[in-house]
CSV table of C-alpha atoms and ligand atoms in Angstrom, one decimal:
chain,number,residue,atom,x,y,z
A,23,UNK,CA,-14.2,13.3,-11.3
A,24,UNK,CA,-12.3,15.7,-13.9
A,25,UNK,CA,-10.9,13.9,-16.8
A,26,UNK,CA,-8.5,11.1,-15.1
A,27,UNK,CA,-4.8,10.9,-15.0
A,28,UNK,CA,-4.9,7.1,-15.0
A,29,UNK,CA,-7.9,5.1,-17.2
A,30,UNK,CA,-7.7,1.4,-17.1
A,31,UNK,CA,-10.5,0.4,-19.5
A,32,UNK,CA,-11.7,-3.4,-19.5
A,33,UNK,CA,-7.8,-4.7,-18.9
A,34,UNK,CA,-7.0,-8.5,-19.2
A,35,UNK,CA,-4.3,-10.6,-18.5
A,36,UNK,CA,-3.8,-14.2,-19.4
A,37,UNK,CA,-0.9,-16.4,-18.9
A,38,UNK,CA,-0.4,-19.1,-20.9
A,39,UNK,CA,1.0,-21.8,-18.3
A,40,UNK,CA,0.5,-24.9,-20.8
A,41,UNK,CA,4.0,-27.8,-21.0
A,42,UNK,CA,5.6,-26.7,-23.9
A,43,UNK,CA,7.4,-30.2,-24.1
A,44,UNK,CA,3.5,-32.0,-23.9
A,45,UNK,CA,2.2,-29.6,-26.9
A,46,UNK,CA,4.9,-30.9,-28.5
A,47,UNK,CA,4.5,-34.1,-28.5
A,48,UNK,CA,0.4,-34.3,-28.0
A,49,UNK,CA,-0.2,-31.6,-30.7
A,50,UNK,CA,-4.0,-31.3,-30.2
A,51,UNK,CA,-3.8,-30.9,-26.3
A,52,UNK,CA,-5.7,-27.8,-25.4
A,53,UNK,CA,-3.5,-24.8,-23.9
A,54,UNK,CA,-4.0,-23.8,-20.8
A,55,UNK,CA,-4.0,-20.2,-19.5
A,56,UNK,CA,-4.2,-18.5,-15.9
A,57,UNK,CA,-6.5,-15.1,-16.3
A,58,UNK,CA,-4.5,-13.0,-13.8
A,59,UNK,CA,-6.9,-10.5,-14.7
A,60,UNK,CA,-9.8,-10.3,-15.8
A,61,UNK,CA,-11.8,-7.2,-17.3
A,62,UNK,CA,-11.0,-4.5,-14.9
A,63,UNK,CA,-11.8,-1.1,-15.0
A,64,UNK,CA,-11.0,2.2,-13.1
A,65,UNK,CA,-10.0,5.7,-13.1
A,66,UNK,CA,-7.4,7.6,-10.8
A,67,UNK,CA,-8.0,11.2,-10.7
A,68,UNK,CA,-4.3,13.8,-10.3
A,69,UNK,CA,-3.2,13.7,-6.8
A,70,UNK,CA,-5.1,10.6,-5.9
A,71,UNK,CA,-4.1,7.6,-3.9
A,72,UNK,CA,-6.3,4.3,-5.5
A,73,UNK,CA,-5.5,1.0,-3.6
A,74,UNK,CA,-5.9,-2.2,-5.0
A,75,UNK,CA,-6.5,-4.9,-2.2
A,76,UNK,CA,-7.2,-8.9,-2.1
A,77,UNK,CA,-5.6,-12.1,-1.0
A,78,UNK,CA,-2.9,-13.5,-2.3
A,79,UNK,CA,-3.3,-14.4,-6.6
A,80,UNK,CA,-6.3,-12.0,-7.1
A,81,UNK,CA,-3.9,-10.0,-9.9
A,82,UNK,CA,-2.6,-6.9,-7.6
A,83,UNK,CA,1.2,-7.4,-9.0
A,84,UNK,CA,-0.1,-8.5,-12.9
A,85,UNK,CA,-2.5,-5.1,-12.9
A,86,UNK,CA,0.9,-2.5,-11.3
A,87,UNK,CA,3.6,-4.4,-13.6
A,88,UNK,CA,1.0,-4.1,-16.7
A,89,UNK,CA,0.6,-0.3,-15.7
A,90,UNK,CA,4.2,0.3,-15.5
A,91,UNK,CA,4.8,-1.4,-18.9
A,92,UNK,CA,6.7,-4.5,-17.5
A,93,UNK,CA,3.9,-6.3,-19.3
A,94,UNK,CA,1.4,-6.4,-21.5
A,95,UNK,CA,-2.1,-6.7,-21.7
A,96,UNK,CA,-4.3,-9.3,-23.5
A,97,UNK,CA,-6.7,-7.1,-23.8
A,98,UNK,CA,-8.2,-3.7,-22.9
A,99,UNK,CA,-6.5,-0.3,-22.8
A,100,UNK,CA,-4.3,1.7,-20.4
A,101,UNK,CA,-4.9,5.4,-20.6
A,102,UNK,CA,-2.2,7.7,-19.4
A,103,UNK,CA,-3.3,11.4,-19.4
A,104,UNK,CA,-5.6,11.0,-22.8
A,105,UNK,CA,-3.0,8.7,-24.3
A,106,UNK,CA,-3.0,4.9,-24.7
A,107,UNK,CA,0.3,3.0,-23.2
A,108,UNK,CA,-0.2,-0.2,-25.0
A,109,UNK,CA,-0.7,0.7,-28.2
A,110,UNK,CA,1.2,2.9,-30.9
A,111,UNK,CA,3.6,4.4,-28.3
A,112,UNK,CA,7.1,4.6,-29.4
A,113,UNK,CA,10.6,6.3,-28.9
A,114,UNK,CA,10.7,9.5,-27.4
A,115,UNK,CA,6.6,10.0,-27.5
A,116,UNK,CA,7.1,6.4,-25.2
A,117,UNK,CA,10.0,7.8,-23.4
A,118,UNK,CA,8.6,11.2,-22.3
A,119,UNK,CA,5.2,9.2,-21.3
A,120,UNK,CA,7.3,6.8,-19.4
A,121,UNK,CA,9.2,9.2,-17.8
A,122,UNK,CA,5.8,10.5,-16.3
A,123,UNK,CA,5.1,7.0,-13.8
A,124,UNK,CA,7.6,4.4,-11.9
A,125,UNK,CA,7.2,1.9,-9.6
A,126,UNK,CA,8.2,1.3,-6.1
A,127,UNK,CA,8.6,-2.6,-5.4
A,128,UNK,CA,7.7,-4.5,-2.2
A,129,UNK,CA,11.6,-6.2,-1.6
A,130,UNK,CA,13.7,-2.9,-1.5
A,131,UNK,CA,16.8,-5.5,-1.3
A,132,UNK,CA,16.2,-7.4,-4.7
A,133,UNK,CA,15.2,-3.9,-6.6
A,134,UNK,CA,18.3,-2.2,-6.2
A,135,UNK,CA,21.3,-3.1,-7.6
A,136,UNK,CA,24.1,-4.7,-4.6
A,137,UNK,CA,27.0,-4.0,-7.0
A,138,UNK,CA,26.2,-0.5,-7.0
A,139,UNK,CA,26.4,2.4,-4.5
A,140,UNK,CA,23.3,4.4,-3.8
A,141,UNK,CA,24.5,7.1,-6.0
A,142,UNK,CA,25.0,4.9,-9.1
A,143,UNK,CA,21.5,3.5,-8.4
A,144,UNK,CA,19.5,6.9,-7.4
A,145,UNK,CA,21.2,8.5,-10.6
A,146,UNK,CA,20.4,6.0,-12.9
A,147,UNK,CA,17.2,7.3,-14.0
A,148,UNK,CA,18.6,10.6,-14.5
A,149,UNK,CA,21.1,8.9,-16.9
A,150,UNK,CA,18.1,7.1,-18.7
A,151,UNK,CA,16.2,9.9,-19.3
A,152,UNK,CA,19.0,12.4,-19.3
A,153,UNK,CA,17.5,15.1,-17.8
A,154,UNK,CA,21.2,15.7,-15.7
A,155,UNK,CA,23.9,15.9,-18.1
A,156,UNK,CA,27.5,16.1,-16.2
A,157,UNK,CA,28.0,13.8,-13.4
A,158,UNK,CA,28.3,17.1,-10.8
A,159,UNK,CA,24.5,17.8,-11.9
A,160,UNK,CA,24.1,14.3,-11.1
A,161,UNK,CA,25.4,14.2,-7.7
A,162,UNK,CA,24.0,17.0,-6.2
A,163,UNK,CA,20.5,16.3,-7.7
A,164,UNK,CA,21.2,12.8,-5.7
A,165,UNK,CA,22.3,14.4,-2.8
A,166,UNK,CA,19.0,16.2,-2.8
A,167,UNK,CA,17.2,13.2,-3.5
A,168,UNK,CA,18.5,11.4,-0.7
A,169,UNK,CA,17.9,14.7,1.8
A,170,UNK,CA,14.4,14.5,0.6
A,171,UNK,CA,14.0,11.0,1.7
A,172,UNK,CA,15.5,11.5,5.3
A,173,UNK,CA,19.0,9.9,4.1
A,174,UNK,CA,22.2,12.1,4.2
A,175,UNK,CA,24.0,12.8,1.0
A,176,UNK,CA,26.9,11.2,2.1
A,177,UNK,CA,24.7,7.8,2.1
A,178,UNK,CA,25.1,8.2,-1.6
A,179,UNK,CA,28.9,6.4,-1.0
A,180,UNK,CA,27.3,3.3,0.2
A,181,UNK,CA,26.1,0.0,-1.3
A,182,UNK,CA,22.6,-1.3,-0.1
A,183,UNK,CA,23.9,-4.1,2.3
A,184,UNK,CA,25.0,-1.4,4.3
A,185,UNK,CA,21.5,0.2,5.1
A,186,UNK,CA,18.5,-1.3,7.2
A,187,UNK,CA,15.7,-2.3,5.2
A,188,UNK,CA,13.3,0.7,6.3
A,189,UNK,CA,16.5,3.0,4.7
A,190,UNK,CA,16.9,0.7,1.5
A,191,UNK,CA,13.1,1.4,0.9
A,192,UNK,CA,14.0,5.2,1.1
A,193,UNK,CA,17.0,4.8,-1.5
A,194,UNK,CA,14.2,2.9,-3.6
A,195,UNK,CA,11.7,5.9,-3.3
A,196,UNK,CA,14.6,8.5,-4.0
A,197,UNK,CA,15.2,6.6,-7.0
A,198,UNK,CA,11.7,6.6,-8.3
A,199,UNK,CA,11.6,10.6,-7.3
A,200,UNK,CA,14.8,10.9,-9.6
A,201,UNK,CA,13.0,11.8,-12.8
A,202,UNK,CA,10.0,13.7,-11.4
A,203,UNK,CA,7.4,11.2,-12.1
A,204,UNK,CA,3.9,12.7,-11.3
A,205,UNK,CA,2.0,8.8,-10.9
A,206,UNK,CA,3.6,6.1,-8.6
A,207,UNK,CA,2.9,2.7,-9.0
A,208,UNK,CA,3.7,1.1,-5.4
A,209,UNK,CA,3.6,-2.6,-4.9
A,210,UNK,CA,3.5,-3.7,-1.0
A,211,UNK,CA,5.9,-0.8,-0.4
A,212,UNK,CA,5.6,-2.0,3.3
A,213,UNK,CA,5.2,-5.4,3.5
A,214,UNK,CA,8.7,-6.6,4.1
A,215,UNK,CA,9.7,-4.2,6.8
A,216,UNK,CA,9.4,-4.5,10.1
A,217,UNK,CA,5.9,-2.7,12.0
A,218,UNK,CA,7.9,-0.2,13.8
A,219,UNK,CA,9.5,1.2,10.2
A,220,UNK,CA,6.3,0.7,8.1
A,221,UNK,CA,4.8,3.9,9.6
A,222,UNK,CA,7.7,5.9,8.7
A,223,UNK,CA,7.8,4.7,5.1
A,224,UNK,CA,4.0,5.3,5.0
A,225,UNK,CA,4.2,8.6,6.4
A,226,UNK,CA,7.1,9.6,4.0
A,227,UNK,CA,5.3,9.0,0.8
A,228,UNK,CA,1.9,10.6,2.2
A,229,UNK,CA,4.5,13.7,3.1
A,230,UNK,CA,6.2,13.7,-0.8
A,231,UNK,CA,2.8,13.2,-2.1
A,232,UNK,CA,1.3,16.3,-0.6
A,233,UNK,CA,4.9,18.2,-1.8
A,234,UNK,CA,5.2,17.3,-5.1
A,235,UNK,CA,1.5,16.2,-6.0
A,236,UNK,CA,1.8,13.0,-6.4
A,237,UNK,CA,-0.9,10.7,-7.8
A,238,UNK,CA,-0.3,6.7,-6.2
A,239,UNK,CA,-1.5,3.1,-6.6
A,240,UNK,CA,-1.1,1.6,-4.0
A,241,UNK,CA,-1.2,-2.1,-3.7
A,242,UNK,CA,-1.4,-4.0,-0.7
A,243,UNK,CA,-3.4,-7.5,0.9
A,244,UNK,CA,-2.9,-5.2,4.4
A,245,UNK,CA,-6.5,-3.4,5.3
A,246,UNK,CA,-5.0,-1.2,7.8
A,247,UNK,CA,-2.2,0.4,5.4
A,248,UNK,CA,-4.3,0.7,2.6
A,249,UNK,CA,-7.0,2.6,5.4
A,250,UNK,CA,-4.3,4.8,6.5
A,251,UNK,CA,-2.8,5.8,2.3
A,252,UNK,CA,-6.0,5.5,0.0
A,253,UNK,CA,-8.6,7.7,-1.1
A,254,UNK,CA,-10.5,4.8,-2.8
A,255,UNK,CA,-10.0,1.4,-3.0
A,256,UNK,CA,-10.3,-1.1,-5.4
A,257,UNK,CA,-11.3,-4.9,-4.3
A,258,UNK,CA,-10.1,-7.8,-6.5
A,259,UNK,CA,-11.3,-11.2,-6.4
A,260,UNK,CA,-9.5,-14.0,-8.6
A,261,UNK,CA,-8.6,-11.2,-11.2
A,262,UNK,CA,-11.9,-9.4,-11.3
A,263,UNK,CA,-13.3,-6.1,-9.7
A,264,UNK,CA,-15.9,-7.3,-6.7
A,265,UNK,CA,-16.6,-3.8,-5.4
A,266,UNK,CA,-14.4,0.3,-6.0
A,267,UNK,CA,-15.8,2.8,-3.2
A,268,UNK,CA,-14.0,5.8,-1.2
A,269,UNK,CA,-11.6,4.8,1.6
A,270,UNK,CA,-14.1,6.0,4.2
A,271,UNK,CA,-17.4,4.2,2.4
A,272,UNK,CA,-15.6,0.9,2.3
A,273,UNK,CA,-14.9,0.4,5.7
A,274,UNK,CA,-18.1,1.8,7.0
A,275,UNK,CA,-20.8,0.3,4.7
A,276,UNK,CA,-18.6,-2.6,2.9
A,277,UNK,CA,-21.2,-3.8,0.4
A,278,UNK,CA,-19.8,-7.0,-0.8
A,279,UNK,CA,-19.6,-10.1,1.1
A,280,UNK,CA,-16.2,-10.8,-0.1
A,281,UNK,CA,-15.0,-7.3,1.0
A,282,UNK,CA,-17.2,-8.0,4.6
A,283,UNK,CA,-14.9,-11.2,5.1
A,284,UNK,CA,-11.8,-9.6,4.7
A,285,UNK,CA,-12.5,-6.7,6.7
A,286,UNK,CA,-13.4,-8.9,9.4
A,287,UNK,CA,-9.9,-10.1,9.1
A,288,UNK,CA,-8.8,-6.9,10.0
A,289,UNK,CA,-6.7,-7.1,13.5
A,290,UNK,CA,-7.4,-3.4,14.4
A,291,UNK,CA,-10.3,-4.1,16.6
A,292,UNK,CA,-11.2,-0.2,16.8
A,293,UNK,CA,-11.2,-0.1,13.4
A,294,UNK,CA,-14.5,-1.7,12.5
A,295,UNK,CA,-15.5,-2.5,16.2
A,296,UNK,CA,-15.3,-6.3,15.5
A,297,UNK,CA,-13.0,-8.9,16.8
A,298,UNK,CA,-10.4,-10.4,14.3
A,299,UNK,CA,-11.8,-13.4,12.5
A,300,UNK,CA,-10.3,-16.0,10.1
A,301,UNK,CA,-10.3,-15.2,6.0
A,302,UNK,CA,-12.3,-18.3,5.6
A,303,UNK,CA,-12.4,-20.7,2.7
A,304,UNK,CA,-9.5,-20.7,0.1
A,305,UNK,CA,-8.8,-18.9,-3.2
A,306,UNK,CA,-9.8,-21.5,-5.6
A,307,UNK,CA,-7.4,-22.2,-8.6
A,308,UNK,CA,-7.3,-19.7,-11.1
A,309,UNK,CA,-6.7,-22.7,-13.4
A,310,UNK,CA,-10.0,-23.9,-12.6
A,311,UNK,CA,-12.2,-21.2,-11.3
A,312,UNK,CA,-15.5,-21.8,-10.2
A,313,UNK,CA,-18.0,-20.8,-12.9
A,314,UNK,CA,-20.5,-17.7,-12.1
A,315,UNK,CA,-19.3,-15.1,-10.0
A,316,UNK,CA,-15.8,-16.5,-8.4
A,317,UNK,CA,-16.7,-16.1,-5.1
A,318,UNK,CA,-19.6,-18.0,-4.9
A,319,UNK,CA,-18.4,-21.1,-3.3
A,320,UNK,CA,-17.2,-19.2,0.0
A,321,UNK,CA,-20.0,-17.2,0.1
A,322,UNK,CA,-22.8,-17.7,2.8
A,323,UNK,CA,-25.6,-15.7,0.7
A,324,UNK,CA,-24.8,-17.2,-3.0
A,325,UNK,CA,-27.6,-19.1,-5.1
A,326,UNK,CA,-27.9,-20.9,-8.5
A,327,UNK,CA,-27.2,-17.4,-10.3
A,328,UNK,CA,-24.7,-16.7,-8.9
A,329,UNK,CA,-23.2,-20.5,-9.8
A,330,UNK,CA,-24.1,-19.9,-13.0
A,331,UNK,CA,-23.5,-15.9,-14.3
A,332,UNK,CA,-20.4,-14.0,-13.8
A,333,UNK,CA,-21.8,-10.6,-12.1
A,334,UNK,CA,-21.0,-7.3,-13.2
A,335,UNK,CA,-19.6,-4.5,-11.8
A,336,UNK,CA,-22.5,-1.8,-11.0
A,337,UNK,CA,-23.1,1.4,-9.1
A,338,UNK,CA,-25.0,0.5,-5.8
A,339,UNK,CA,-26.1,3.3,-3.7
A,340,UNK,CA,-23.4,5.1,-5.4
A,341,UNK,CA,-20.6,2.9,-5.3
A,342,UNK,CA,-19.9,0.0,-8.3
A,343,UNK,CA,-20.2,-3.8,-6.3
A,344,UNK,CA,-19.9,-6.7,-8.7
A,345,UNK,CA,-23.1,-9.2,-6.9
A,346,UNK,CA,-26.1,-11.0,-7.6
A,347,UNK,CA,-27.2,-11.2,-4.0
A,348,UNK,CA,-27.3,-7.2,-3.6
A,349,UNK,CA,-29.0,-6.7,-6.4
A,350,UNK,CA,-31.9,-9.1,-5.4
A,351,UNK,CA,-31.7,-7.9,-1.6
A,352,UNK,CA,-30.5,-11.2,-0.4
A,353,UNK,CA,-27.3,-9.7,1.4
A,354,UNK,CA,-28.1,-8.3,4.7
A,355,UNK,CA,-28.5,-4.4,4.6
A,356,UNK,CA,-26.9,-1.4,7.0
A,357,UNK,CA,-23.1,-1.5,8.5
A,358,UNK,CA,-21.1,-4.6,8.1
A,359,UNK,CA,-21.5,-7.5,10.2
A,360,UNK,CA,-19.6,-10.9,10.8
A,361,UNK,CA,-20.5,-12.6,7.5
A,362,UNK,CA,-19.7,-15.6,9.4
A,363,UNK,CA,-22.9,-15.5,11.8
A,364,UNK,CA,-25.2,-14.4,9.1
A,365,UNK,CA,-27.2,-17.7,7.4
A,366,UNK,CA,-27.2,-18.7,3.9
A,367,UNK,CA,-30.6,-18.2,3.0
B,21,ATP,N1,4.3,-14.9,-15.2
B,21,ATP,C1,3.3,-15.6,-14.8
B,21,ATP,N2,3.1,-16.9,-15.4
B,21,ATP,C2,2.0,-17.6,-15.0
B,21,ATP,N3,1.1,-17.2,-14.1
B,21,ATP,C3,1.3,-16.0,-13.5
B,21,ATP,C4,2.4,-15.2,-13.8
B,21,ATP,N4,2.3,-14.0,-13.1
B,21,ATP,C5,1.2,-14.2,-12.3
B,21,ATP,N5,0.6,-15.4,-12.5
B,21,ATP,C6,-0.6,-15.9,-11.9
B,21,ATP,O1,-1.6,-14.9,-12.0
B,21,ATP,C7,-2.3,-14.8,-10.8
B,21,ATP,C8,-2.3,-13.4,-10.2
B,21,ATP,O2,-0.9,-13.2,-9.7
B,21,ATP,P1,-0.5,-11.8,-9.0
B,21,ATP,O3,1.0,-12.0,-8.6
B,21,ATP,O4,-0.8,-10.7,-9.9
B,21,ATP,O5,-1.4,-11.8,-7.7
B,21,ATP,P2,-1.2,-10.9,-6.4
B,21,ATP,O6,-2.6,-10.5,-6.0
B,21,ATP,O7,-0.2,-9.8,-6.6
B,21,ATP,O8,-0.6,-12.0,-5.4
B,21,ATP,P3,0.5,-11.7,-4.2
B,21,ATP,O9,-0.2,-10.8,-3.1
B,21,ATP,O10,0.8,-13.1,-3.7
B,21,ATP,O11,1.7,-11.0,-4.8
B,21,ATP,C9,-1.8,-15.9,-9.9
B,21,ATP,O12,-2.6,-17.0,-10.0
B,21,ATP,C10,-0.4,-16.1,-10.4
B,21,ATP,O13,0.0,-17.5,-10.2
C-alpha cells in the first residue's frame, strides 16, 4: 500500500463509568473504566472503502467518533495524511485538516437540525468553513448539492419532517459533500431505513465515491452491506482487532472463528452457500471481560492459552488474525464451515 491517507496506530479508548457520588463518599473505591477500544491498528489507503464490522459494543461508533474528533483517545495516534489529529493540531492547521473528513450518522432524523430547512442545514458547513461567502454562492452550491444527491434544488425550502427517511439520508450526505471532504467516516449509514431504500443509499455513495474519489469507513454489524461497500474489512471483538483481510478473502477463507460465527449469521444463503445460523453465546461485559483473548469463552476450539494470553494481531497466510488456535493449527483449515458442528478439541 502507498503511504496511507488514514493511520490509526495502537488507538485506545476507555471510559471511566465509575459513581461519582460513591467516590465521593468511599474515597479509596477503585474506578471503574469500560475499554471501548482497545489497541487497534490500521491503515486506509486514498480512494478506499475499510469497514469495521462486529456485534453490538465491540467499539465501531467509539473508533468513527474518535476519528472524526468527537472524542478523544486514551491512547495511540490518529494519522491524517502524515499528520497526527490528536495531538498539537490547532486553529486553522486544525480547521483545514478538519475540513478534509466528516461523518455521515446512522439516524438521518436526529443528525439534522428539524428547526431548520435543508438549505440552512446543507450550507452550514460552507458557513463553517467559509469557503462560500455571499448567501447567492451559498444557494446555488446547495442547489448543486442536493442535484448531486438525487434531491431537487427546490427541496432546499423544506424542513426534514417533510422528507422520507431514505431522502433525509440524502440531505445528510449532501451536507457532508458541502465542503469537499476527500475521507468519509459513515456510521450505519443504512441501518435505520427501510431494505427497499438501503440499496439506493448504498449505491449513491459507491456512485459519489467513484466521482469525487472518495476514501470511506464504513461501519456496519450488517455482513451483506459491508460485502457489497468495502474493499477490506476490519473485525472487532470487545474493542480489539480479531482479524483485517480484503472484502473478497474474508468471506471466502474467514480465518477466525469469531469472524466464521458471524458469517454464518449471514441470511444471504448464496452468499457463503450455508444456511443462516444463530450468533451464538453473548458479548460478555466489557466491564468484566474474560481474561486471554475475549473470545474464548464462545469459542469451540479455545484452550488454557487462550484463557490466559491476550492474542495478537498477526499476518496469517497474508492476512493479520488475532488467535492462538491458528497459530498452533488447532482451527480447522480450508473454506469456512459451520463453527457450530466442528468439536472442541
Ligand atoms: N460515553 C460512554 N460512556 C461509557 N461507556 C461507553 C460510552 N460510549 C460507549 N461506551 C461503551 O463502549 C463500548 C463500545 O461502544 P460502541 O458504541 O463503540 O459500540 P458499537 O460497536 O458501535 O455498538 P452498536 O453497534 O450498538 O452501536 C460499549 O460497551 C459501550 O457501552
Amino acid at each position: 500500500m502507498s503511504a496511507p491517507l488514514l493511520d490509526v496506530r495502537h488507538l485506545s479508548r476507555r471510559f471511566d463509568v465509575s459513581k461519582p457520588w460513591l467516590n465521593r463518599v468511599i474515597e479509596r473505591i477503585p474506578r471503574v473504566h469500560v475499554r471501548a477500544v482497545d489497541d487497534v491498528s490500521f491503515e486506509i489507503a486514498k480512494g478506499e472503502t475499510f469497514a469495521l464490522v462486529g456485534e453490538s459494543g465491540s467499539g465501531k461508533s467509539t473508533i468513527a467518533r474518535l476519528i472524526v474528533g468527537l472524542l478523544k483517545p486514551s491512547d495511540g495516534e490518529i494519522i491524517f495524511d502524515g499528520k497526527s489529529l490528536a495531538r498539537g493540531l490547532k486553529g486553522a492547521e486544525a480547521r483545514r485538516l478538519r475540513r478534509r473528513f466528516q461523518m455521515i450518522f446512522q439516524d438521518p432524523f436526529a443528525s439534522l437540525n428539524p428547526r431548520w430547512r435543508v438549505t440552512e442545514i446543507v450550507a452550514e458547513p460552507l458557513k463553517v468553513f467559509n469557503t462560500h461567502k455571499s448567501d447567492r454562492e451559498r444557494r446555488k452550491r446547495v442547489g448543486e448539492l442536493l442535484s448531486l444527491v438525487g434531491l431537487s434544488p427546490e427541496d432546499g425550502a423544506k424542513f426534514p419532517h417533510q422528507f422520507s427517511g431514505g431522502q433525509r439520508q440524502r440531505v445528510a450526505i449532501a451536507r457532508a459533500l458541502a465542503a469537499n471532504p476527500e475521507f468519509i467516516v459513515c456510521d450505519e449509514p443504512t441501518s435505520a431505513l427501510d431494505v427497499s431504500v438501503q440499496a439506493q443509499i448504498l449505491n449513491l455513495m459507491k456512485d459519489l465515491q467513484a466521482e469525487f474519489g472518495l476514501t470511506y469507513v464504513f461501519i456496519s454489524h450488517n455482513l451483506s452491506v459491508v460485502r457489497h461497500m468495502a474493499n477490506r474489512i476490519g473485525v472487532l471483538y470487545l474493542g480489539r482487532l480479531v482479524e483485517v483481510a480484503p472484502s473478497h478473502d474474508l468471506f471466502a477463507r474467514p480465518q477466525h472463528p469469531y469472524t466464521r460465527m458471524l458469517l454464518d449469521a449471514v441470511p444471504d444463503v448464496e452468499m457463503t452457500g450455508r444456511r443462516r445460523k444463530k450468533v451464538e453465546g453473548e458479548i460478555p461485559s466489557p466491564l468484566n471481560p474474560p481474561s486471554g483473548c475475549a473470545f474464548n469463552p464462545r469459542c469451540p476450539f479455545a484452550n488454557e492459552r487462550c484463557r490466559i494470553e491476550v492474542p495478537a494481531l498477526k499476518p496469517w497466510r497474508g492476512q493479520p488474525v488475532a488467535c492462538h488456535g491458528i497459530e498452533e493449527g488447532r482451527i480447522p483449515d480450508g473454506p469456512a464451515q459451520p463453527i457450530a458442528s466442528v468439536t472442541a478439541p
